[in-house]
């Protein structure tokens, strides 16, 4: 089921504007992540789509049909609550069967459907358990099975993996992703976790203070953030606030051409992985000194100091990072950067200043040559 | 545990003192009087007990009390559950005051409660007069007894259902809504089963309290044998006329009821809030286990 939201706003009774003028369209069969900081309005958005909260203004369409006046019972939506909200007095079987019993399906059908779902969520044999006799991950799966039982056309998941430990979390989200693809059900899930969003979403909607900052595929959001906020929230960045001088950013050695008016404030954003360390040779390379290296498993995080005391963080491959020590002098290349004007509007798109230098020629990077 | 004898002795002393206070209290105030009552009642043997029990006015008073107390419990369970629901779920103006007023029947001396009902429904009041004109007797009749019992026991169901409802929150209800359940389905499938333990517990409390009610009942309904004489009133009357045997017999019957209800209350209802019936079936024995609210030592 496709879903369209037009100019949706929610003002709570206390005057707080939790969602402001939000519009977007999501496609049939896709998995969308609502990503954003705490208090950004993600839950409120989800609850309005489900009908648990009445919008103050705006419209919601599911498959082209306007639904914002319909009660939640009539929207054919599945909802997995952050705290699961299982029926505490019902066992696992009855929890999953609830929606079907409400629909007055015959008991043979219910038995068959619940058994099928139990198999899918891998909970066979636990039918008779009460919710408080289950582990967090098991409860989560019961909540999911319960939401899926009535074959909803849209599945909403509010931070479904938040209360689960890292290992199980990874398994569960891969598993939910597979299930979602298999069933082809349009889904939205809320998360704080950019990694989670990048990993399993077809599209990401980034919320900030009740507004949509950006909507796009994980690659679009990561590679072409439209605001400094998105750049910083999805992935890591080096962020510089500076001015324009003679058509270039006024950042000492980090000199990038910029079309903006002279003297205006701009924000320059560089991802650590777009900073590469190269052998100390080429004239135009930027010289730097290593301050600190941190081993982060798959890569090294290297904090560097450039001329004019500007600092920058680079992510370098393990093989390279292992040979680096504080006070080492290196040269670096900026593979890509983005500039925004001070109101946060994108000023210059990603630019490849130079091809990445490949191979062992860039190693070792030792003392000054 | 520490092996320092000094500490051990201090704990032992406090254990002895506190233990004997509790045990002595129970013994002196509860067990001894009950034993004495049993002893006195059976002073004339089993046949005396039987005779007193089968005495028509005693039988009538017990039947009347149990019937009216049951009726009261049913009425207050329904009314109390609805009241609790409204108090928790609906944004009423002046809810705090209303909520505080629920406890009034506990605070007012029962004789005063009875008097209030008496002046309200007595033949001299407008309401009482109107009812009497239609041939409906309230005071000095069973309806008056029920009114008194209802008034005195009103808070029980509300106060046992209310916390469960508050604790329940709205998530389960929202989940049910999204799954398509309408208002009544939500009530019967979700809300009612959740608060049922509270309702049953309130019912038991109401019933046992109504069984025992004396002050307000005697005010409103007087002491008319075979009409308004409840068990408690009967006991009082028999004592006044010096018939300890009859009084003791009916008292013992009331006591047995109380014990049964108490047992039911403690061992069936309070064991677990949710799913107590399933757990009860699953549980084999009930060994003494330390609760996490208990101290390991008697360290205060
Ligand atoms: N019932 C309410 N009344 C008033 N304000 C509310 C209400 N519910 C939420 N808010 C406010 O609306 C804002 C958005 O809340 P919401 O729960 O949608 O955020 P969220 O993005 O889901 O955050 P989180 O990631 O922490 O769950 C918050 O500032 C919150 O305080
Ligand atoms: Mg939230």
CSV table of N, CA, C and O in Angstrom, one decimal, chain A residues 278-281 329-331 364-369:
chain,number,residue,atom,x,y,z
A,278,UNK,N,48.2,10.1,2.1
A,278,UNK,CA,49.0,9.7,1.0
A,278,UNK,C,50.5,9.9,1.3
A,278,UNK,O,50.8,10.6,2.2
A,279,UNK,N,51.3,9.3,0.5
A,279,UNK,CA,52.8,9.6,0.7
A,279,UNK,C,53.1,11.0,0.6
A,279,UNK,O,52.4,11.8,-0.2
A,280,UNK,N,54.0,11.4,1.3
A,280,UNK,CA,54.4,12.8,1.4
A,280,UNK,C,55.2,13.2,0.2
A,280,UNK,O,56.4,13.0,0.1
A,281,UNK,N,54.5,13.7,-0.8
A,281,UNK,CA,55.3,14.0,-2.0
A,281,UNK,C,54.7,15.1,-2.8
A,281,UNK,O,55.2,16.2,-2.8
A,329,UNK,N,54.3,12.7,10.5
A,329,UNK,CA,53.8,13.7,9.6
A,329,UNK,C,53.4,13.1,8.3
A,329,UNK,O,54.0,12.2,7.8
A,330,UNK,N,52.2,13.4,7.8
A,330,UNK,CA,51.7,12.8,6.6
A,330,UNK,C,51.1,13.8,5.7
A,330,UNK,O,51.1,15.0,6.0
A,331,UNK,N,50.7,13.4,4.5
A,331,UNK,CA,50.0,14.3,3.6
A,331,UNK,C,48.6,13.7,3.4
A,331,UNK,O,48.4,12.5,3.5
A,364,UNK,N,54.5,2.9,3.4
A,364,UNK,CA,54.2,3.5,4.7
A,364,UNK,C,54.2,5.0,4.6
A,364,UNK,O,54.8,5.6,3.7
A,365,UNK,N,53.6,5.6,5.5
A,365,UNK,CA,53.6,7.1,5.6
A,365,UNK,C,54.4,7.4,6.8
A,365,UNK,O,53.9,7.3,7.9
A,366,UNK,N,55.6,7.7,6.7
A,366,UNK,CA,56.5,7.8,7.8
A,366,UNK,C,56.8,9.2,8.3
A,366,UNK,O,56.0,10.1,8.1
A,367,UNK,N,57.9,9.3,8.8
A,367,UNK,CA,58.4,10.7,9.3
A,367,UNK,C,58.6,11.5,8.0
A,367,UNK,O,58.6,11.1,6.9
A,368,UNK,N,58.8,12.8,8.3
A,368,UNK,CA,59.0,13.7,7.2
A,368,UNK,C,60.1,13.2,6.3
A,368,UNK,O,61.1,12.7,6.7
A,369,UNK,N,59.8,13.3,5.0
A,369,UNK,CA,60.8,12.8,4.1
A,369,UNK,C,61.8,13.9,3.7
A,369,UNK,O,61.4,15.0,3.5
